[in-house]
XYZ file of C-alpha atoms in Angstrom:
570
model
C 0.000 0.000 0.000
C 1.720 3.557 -0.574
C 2.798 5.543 2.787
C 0.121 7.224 5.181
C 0.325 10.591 3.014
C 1.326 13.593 5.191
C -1.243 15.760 3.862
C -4.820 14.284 3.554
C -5.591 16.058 0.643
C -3.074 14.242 -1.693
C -4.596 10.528 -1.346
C -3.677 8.620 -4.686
C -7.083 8.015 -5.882
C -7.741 11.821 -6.352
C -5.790 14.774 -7.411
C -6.838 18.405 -6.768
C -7.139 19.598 -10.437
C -8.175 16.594 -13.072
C -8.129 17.103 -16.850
C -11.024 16.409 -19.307
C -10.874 12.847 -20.301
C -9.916 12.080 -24.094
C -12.441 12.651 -26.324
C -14.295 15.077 -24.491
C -12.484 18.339 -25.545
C -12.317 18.790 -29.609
C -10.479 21.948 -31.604
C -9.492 22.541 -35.255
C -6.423 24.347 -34.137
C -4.510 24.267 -37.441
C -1.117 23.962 -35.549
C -2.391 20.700 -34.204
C -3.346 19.809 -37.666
C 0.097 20.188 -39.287
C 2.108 18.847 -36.250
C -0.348 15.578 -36.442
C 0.305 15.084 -40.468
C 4.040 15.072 -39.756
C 3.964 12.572 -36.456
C 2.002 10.172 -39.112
C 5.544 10.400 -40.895
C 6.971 8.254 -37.878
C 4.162 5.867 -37.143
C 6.638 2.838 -37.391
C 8.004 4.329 -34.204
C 6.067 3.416 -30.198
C 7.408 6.742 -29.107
C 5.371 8.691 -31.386
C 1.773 6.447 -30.688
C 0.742 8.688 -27.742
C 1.314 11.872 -29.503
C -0.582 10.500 -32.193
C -3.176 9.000 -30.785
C -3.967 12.015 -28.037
C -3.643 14.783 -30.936
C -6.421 12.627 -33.450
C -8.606 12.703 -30.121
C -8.474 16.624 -30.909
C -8.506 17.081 -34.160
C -10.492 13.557 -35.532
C -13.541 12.515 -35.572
C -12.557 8.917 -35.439
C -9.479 8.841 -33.470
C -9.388 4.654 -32.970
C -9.471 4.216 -36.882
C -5.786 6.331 -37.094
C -2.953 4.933 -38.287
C -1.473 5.241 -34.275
C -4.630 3.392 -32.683
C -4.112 0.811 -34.991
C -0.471 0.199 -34.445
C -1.563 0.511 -30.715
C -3.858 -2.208 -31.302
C -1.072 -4.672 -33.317
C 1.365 -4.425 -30.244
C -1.056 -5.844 -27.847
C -1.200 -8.821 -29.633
C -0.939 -11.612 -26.576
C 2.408 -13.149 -25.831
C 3.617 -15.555 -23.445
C 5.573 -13.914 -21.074
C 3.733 -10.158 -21.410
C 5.385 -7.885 -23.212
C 3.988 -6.045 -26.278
C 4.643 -7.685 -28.769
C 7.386 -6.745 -31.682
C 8.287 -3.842 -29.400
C 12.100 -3.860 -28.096
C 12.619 -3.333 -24.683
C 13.467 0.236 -24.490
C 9.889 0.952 -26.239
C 7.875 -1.159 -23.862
C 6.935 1.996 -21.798
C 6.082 4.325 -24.472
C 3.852 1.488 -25.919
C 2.287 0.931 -22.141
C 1.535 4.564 -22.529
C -0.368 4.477 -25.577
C -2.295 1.323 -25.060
C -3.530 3.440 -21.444
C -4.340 6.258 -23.514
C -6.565 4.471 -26.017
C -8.036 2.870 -23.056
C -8.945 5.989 -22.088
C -10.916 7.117 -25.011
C -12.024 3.346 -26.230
C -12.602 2.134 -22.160
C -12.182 -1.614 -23.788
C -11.291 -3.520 -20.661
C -9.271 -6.555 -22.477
C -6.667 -3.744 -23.069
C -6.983 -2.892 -19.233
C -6.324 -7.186 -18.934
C -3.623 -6.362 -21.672
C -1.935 -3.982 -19.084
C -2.569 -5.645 -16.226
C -0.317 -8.786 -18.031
C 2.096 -5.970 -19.248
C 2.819 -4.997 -15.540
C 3.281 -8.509 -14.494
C 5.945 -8.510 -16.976
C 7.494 -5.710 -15.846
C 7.655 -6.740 -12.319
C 9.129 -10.482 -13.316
C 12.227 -8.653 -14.834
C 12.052 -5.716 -12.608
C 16.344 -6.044 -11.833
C 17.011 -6.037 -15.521
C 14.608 -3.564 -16.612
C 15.925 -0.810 -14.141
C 19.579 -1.880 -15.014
C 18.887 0.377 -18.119
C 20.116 3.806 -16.820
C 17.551 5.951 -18.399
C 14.916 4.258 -16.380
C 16.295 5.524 -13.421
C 17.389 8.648 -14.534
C 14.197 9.677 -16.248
C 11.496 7.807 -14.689
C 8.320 10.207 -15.502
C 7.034 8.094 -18.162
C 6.988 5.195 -15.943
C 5.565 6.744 -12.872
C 2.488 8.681 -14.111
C 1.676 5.170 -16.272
C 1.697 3.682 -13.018
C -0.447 6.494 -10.974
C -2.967 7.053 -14.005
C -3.197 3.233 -14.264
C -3.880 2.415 -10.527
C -6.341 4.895 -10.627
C -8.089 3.163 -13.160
C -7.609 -0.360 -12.119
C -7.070 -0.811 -8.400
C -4.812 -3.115 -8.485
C -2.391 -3.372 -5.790
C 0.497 -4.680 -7.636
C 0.404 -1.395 -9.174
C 1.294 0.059 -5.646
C 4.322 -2.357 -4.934
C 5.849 -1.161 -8.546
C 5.687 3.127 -7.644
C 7.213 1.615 -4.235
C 10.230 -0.436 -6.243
C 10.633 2.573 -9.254
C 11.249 5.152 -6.181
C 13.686 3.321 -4.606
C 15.625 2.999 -7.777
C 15.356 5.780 -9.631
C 17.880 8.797 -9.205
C 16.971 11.216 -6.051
C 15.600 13.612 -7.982
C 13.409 15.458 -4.832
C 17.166 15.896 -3.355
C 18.585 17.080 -6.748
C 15.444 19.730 -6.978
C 15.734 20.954 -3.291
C 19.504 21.490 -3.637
C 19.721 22.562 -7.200
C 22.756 24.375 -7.655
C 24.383 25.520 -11.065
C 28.572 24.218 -10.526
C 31.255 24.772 -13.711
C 33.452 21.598 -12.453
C 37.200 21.215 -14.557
C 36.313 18.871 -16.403
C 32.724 20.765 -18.177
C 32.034 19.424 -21.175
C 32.328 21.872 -23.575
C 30.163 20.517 -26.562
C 26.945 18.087 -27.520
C 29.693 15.548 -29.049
C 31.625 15.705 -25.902
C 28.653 14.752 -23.536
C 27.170 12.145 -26.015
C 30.457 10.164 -25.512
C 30.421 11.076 -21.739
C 26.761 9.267 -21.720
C 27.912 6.311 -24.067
C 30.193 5.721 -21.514
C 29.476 1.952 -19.710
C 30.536 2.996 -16.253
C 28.615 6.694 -16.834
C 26.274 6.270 -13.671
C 23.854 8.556 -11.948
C 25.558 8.205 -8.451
C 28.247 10.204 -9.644
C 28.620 13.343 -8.531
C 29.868 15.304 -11.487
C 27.557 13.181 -13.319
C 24.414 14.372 -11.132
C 25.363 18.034 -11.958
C 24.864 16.833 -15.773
C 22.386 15.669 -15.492
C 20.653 18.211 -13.439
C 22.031 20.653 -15.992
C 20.239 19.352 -19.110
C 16.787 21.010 -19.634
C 14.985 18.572 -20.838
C 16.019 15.932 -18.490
C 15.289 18.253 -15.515
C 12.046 18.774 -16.352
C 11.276 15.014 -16.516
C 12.953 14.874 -13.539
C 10.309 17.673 -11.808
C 7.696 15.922 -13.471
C 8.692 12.651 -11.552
C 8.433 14.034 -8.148
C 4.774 15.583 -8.443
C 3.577 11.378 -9.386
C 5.988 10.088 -6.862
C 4.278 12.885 -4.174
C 0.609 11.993 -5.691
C 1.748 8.126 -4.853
C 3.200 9.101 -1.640
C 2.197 12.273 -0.177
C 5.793 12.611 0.727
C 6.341 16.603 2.045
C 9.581 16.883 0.235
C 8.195 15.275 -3.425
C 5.285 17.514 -2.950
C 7.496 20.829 -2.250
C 10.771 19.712 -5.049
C 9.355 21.255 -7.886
C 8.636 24.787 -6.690
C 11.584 24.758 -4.611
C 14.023 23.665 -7.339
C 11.727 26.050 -10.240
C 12.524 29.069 -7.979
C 16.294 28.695 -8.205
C 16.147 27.284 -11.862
C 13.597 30.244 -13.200
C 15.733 32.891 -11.511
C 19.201 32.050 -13.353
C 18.004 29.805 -16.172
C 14.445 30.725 -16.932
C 13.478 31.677 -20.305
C 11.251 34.625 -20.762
C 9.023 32.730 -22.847
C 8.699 29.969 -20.231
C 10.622 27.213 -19.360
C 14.232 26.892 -19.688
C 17.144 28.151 -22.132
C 18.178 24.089 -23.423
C 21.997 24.127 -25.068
C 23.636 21.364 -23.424
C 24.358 22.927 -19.572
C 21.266 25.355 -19.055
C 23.415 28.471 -19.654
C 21.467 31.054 -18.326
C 19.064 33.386 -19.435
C 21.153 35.349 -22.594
C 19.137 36.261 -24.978
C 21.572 34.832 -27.410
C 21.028 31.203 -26.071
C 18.786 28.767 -27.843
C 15.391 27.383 -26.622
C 14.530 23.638 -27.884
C 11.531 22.291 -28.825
C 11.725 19.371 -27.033
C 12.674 20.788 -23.812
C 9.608 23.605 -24.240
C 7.632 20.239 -24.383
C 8.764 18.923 -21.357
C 8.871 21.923 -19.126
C 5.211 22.171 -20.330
C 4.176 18.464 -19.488
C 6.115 19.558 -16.201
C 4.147 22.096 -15.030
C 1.321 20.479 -15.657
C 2.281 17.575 -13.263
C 2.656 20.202 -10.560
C -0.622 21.339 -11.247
C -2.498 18.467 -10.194
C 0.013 17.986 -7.596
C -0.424 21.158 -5.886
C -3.053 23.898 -4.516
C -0.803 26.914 -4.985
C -1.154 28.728 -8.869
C 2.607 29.613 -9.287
C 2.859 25.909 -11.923
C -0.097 27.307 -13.412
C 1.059 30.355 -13.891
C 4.070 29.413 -15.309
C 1.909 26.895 -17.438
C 0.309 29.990 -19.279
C 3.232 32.168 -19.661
C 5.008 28.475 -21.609
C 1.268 27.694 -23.499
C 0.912 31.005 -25.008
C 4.286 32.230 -25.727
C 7.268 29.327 -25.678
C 5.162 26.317 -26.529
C 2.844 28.175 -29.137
C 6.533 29.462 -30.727
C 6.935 26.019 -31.241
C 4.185 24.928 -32.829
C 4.032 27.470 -34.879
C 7.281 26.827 -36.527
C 7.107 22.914 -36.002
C 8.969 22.018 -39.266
C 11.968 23.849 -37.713
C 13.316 20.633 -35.135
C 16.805 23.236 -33.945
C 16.772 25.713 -31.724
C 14.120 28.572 -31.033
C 16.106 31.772 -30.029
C 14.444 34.599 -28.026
C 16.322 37.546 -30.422
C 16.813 35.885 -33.858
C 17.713 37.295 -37.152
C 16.687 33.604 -38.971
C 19.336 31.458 -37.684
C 18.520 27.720 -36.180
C 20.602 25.243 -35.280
C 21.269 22.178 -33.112
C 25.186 22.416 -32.429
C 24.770 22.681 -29.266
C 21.627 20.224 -28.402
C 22.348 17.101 -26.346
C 19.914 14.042 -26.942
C 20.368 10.868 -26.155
C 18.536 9.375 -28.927
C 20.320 8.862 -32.486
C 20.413 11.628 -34.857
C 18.317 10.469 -37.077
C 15.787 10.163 -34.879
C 16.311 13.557 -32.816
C 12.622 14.743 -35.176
C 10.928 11.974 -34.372
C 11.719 12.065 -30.802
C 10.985 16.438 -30.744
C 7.755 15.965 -32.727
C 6.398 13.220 -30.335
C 7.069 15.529 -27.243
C 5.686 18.476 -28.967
C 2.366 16.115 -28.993
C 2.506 15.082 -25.948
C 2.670 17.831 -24.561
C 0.118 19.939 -26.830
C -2.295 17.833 -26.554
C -1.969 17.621 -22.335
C -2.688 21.808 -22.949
C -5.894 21.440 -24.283
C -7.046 18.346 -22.460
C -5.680 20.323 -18.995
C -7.402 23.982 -20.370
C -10.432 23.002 -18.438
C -9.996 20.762 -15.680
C -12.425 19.887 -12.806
C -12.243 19.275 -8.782
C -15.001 18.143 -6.465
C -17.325 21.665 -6.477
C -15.803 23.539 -9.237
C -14.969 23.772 -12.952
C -11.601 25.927 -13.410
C -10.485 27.320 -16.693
C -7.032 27.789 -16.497
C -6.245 29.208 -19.670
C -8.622 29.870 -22.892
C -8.076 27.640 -26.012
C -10.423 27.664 -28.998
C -12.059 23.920 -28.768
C -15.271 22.485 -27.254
C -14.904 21.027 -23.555
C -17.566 18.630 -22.299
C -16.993 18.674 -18.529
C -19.364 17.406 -15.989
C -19.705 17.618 -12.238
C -22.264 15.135 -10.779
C -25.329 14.709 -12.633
C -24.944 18.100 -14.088
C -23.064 18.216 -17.669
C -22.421 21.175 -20.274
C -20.566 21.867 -23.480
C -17.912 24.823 -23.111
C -17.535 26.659 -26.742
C -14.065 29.024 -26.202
C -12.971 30.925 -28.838
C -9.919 32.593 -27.008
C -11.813 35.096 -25.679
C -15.098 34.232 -24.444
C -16.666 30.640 -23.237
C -20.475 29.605 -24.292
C -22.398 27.471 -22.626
C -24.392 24.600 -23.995
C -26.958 23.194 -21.746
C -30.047 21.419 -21.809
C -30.889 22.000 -17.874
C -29.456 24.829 -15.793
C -25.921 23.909 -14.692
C -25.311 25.453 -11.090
C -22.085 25.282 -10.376
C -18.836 27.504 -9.311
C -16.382 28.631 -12.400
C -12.935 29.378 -11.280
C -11.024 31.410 -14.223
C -7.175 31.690 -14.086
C -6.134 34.998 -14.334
C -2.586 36.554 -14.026
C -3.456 39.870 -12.917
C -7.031 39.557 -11.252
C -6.890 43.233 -10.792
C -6.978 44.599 -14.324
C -9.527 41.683 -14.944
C -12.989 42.331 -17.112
C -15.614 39.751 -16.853
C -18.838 40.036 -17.657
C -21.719 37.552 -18.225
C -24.462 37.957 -20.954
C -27.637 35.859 -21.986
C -28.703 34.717 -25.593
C -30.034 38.230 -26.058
C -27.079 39.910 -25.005
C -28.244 41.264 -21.690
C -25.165 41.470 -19.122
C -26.453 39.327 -16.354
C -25.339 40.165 -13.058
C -23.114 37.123 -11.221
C -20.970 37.550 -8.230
C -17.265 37.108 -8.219
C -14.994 36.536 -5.465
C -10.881 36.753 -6.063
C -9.156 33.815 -4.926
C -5.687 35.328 -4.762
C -2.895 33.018 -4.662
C 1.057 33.426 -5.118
C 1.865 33.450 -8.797
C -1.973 34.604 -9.904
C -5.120 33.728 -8.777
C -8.885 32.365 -9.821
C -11.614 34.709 -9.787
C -14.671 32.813 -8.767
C -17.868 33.173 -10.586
C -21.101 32.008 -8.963
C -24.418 31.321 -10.692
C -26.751 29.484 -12.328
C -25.365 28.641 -16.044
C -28.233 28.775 -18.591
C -27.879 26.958 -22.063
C -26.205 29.842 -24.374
C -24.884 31.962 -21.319
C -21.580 33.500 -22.331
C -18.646 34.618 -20.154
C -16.836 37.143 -21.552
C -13.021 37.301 -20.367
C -10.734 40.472 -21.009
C -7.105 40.609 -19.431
C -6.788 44.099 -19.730
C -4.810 46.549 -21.619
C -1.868 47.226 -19.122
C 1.356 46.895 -20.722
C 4.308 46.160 -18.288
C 8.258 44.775 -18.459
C 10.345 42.804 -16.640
C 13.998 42.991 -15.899
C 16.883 40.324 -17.595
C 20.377 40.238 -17.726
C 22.538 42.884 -18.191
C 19.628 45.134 -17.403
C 17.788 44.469 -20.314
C 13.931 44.691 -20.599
C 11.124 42.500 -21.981
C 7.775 43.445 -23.064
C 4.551 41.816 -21.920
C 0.837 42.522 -22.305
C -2.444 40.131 -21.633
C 0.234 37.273 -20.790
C 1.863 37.567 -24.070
C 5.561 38.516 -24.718
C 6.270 41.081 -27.009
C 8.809 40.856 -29.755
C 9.636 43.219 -32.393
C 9.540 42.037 -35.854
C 13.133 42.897 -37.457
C 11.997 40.337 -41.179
C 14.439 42.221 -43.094
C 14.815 45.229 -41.372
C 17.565 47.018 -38.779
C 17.870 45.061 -35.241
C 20.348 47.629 -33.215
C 17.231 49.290 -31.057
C 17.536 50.255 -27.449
C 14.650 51.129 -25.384
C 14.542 54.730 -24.116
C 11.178 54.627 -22.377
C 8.685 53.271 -21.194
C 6.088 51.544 -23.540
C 2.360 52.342 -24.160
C -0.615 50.803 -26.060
C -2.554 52.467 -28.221
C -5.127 51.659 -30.305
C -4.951 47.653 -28.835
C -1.434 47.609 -30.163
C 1.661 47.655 -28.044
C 4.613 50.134 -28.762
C 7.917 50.970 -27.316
C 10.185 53.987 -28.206
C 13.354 53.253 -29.260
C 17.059 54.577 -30.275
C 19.200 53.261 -32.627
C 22.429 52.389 -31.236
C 25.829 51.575 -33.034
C 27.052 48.017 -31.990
C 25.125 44.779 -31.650
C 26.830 42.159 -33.401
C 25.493 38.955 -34.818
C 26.612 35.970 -35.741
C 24.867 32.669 -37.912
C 21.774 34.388 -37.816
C 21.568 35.092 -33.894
C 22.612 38.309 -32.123
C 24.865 38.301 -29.700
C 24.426 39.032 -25.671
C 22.831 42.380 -25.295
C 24.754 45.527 -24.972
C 25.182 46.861 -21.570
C 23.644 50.068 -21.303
C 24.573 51.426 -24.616
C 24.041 55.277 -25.812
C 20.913 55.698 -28.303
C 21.438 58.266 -31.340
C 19.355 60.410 -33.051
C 15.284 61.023 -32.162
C 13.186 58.420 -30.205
C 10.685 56.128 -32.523
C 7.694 54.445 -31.402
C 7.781 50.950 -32.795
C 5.322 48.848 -32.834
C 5.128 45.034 -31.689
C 3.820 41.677 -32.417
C 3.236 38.424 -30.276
C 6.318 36.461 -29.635
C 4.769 33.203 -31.544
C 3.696 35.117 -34.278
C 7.137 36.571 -35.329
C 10.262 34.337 -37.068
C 13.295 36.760 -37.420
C 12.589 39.511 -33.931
C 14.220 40.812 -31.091
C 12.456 40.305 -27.919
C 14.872 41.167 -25.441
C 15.888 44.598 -25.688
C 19.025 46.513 -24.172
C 18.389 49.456 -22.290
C 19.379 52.818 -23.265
C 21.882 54.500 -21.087
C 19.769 57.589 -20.830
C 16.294 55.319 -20.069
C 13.312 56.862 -18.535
């Protein structure tokens, strides 16, 4: 049985915040589209199935008849001793994964016998599974199979697995509490340099110099964050439930990306503006946050969530074809020189597309999530949520902007809406006519954000209407540079063709809806492949201030979005 959890509200059955089930949220997002057509390009591959299979959920109206359901559906062919069948070892969990996810949306209960057999498996050659390092070093796959599954099944042989995976994978609750960033002598100084290191047969996690790798690489940090909020859902161990905000306050503060998440060459490397942000590590940090979510009562993960789904993660998608690096300033250069992944090279897309998926699809499917006496929208995404709460159901039509409701009986119930900045907040409630209804709304201030709390009674074809405001406001970076944000978007200024060397003189304004910024040209700001360098240190502006006017960070390719500040700023 797991350990007496400290805190009663954590029990393993339940969670605080749980996500729509597959098949109950549906969107034509056209970035979902194109990133689904190119995962069908690697359906040969189990790491890709879940991806697959979660994004046709969204996007198709037949999800079990695509090509990944039915590959799903080949590897649980019976065998004699359990495994999935045709799939080599090192796959066995990502196919596990993708057989529980078609459960989900299918809820055929031979493939719930299927796992069941799959698990006894795994516990039979429990030693020699684990003796593969990567099991123990990233075991996040492997412990939120087991936690979803349990919850599903019951079955206490479940239990006695999250019991033998935490004693043998890597401490990563100590690694998060005591995060530390440490340049030892003997730093590898390239991605070629720490593939051999890993290739290495006596490379082991125990090591310390190793351990500082390893807590060092993005995307492997955020798996590793991601495994402590399961292993605290299994355990309702203090220290798993507190490792990922501890460690994310240290890790935001000198690594943090302004666009969410992490910078990702192959040691972290700070927050320059001039270091790259990978797809596959966006992914993660995403899937990461949305562990400690459901982990936690606090709103700083969700918060962080939004700042990643609308700027860092929707970058991505946006530009999916493009598998190198995403760079915060960029004049059009990409690259991968500096990305560390275990996998081979030629399968470094495959591997960043099927975490893009992953982790897209957990957005949408975690936009609306309920508890036990609420519904919460945490962030708006155009789709259609079907959420219920007892023996009361509705259909939630968001188009970004506004939710409509789709009822056939009133639907009394609480609404908790995510916002950043309650204070600058609109929301108002209308009827089919039109009419603003009146509803009452209590803030439910947290660190990090808060929910404002809406209470009425929902009638079919209510609509919320959701504005963030129009503040515009900027936050600090390195070498006292500034960043732009408005309405939880970060601000980037388009430079397609045009002069980069701006410094920001003043303060910026909106006007119009539109965000600008004044700005000074300035002589030096080098570049090189494509990529400025590190921003200028206070450098003097020339000539007469300009008002410029900026996009959304996703929507621009070639933009600087990290600006130096002028030496005579006011």
């Amino acid at each position: 049985m797991p350990q007496k959890p400290i805190y009663s509200r954590y029990p393993l059955m339940n969670s605080v915040q749980s996500g729509l089930s597959r098949g109950l949220v549906r969107t034509e997002s056209g970035e979902l589209i194109s990133l689904y057509r190119k995962l069908n390009e690697f359906t040969g591959s189990p790491y890709t199935w879940e991806g697959a299979f979660s994004l046709a959920c969204l996007i198709c109206d037949h999800p079990a008849d695509e090509p990944s359901a039915k590959a799903v559906i080949r590897a649980l062919a019976d065998t004699e001793d359990g495994s999935f069948a045709g799939i080599e070892e090192a796959d066995q969990i990502s196919a596990a994964r993708a057989a529980l996810a078609l459960f989900e949306y299918t809820g055929d209960k031979e493939i719930l016998k299927r796992l069941a057999k799959w698990c006894r498996w795994l516990e039979a050659g429990w030693d020699r599974f684990t003796g593969t390092r990567w099991v123990r070093i990233q075991p996040a796959d492997l412990m939120e199979f087991l936690v979803r599954f349990y919850r599903i099944s019951g079955l206490k042989a479940v239990l006695r697995l999250c019991s033998r995976l935490r004693s043998a994978a890597m401490d990563w609750t100590t690694a998060l509490h005591h995060f530390q960033q440490r340049t030892s002598l003997n730093l590898p100084d390239s991605a070629e340099e720490m593939k051999a290191l890993y290739a290495r047969e006596d490379f082991t996690e125990l090591d310390f110099f190793n351990t500082q790798y390893l807590t060092n690489h993005a995307e492997i940090l955020a798996d590793g964050m991601r495994y402590t909020a399961y292993s605290a859902i299994y355990s309702g161990n203090g220290q798993e439930l507190s490792a990922g905000r501890k460690g994310w306050e240290y890790i935001h503060k000198h690594h943090g990306a302004v666009c969410g998440g992490t910078t990702a060459n192959v040691l972290l490397a700070g927050r320059g503006a001039n270091q790259g942000i990978h797809p596959a590590a966006t992914a993660a940090w995403t899937e990461a946050m949305i562990s400690q979510m459901q982990a936690g009562t606090e709103t700083w993960a969700v918060n962080e969530l939004v700042r990643l789904v609308y700027n860092g993660l929707a970058d991505c998608l946006n530009h999916a074809e493009k598998n190198g690096y995403r760079f915060i300033n960029c004049l059009g250069g990409s690259g991968d020189s500096h990305c560390f992944d275990p996998a081979p090279e030629q399968d470094r897309d495959m591997r960043t597309a099927a975490r893009l998926a992953r982790a897209a699809a957990a957005v949408w499917q975690y936009a609306v999530t309920t508890g036990t006496e609420e519904i919460r929208l945490n962030y708006l995404m155009p789709g259609r949520y079907f959420v219920t709460n007892g023996n009361q159901s509705a259909i939630l039509t968001s188009d970004g902007e506004s939710v409509h409701f789709r009822c056939k009986e009133s639907v009394d119930i609480n609404l908790l809406l995510f916002c950043a900045e309650t204070e600058t907040a609109d929301i108002s409630v209308q009827n089919v006519d039109g009419t603003e209804i009146p509803a009452s709304t209590e803030e439910l201030i947290r660190s990090g954000g808060g929910y404002l709390r809406i209470r009425r009674s929902w009638e079919n074809l209510d609509t919320l209407i959701f504005h963030q405001g129009d503040r515009i406001y900027t936050e600090e970076t390195q070498h006292q540079g500034i960043c732009v944000f408005t309405r939880n978007r970060l601000m980037s200024l388009d430079v397609s063709g045009a002069e980069y060397r701006y410094a920001v003189c003043g303060k910026p304004c909106m006007k119009n809806g539109k965000s600008f910024v004044p700005m000074k040209r300035i002589s030096r700001w080098p570049a090189a492949d494509g990529v400025p360098s590190d921003i200028p240190v206070l450098p003097a502006g020339k000539g007469e201030a300009v008002y410029a006017p900026l996009a959304g960070y996703a929507d621009t390719a070639e933009r600087i979005t990290i600006f130096p500040r002028e030496a005579r700023y006011e």
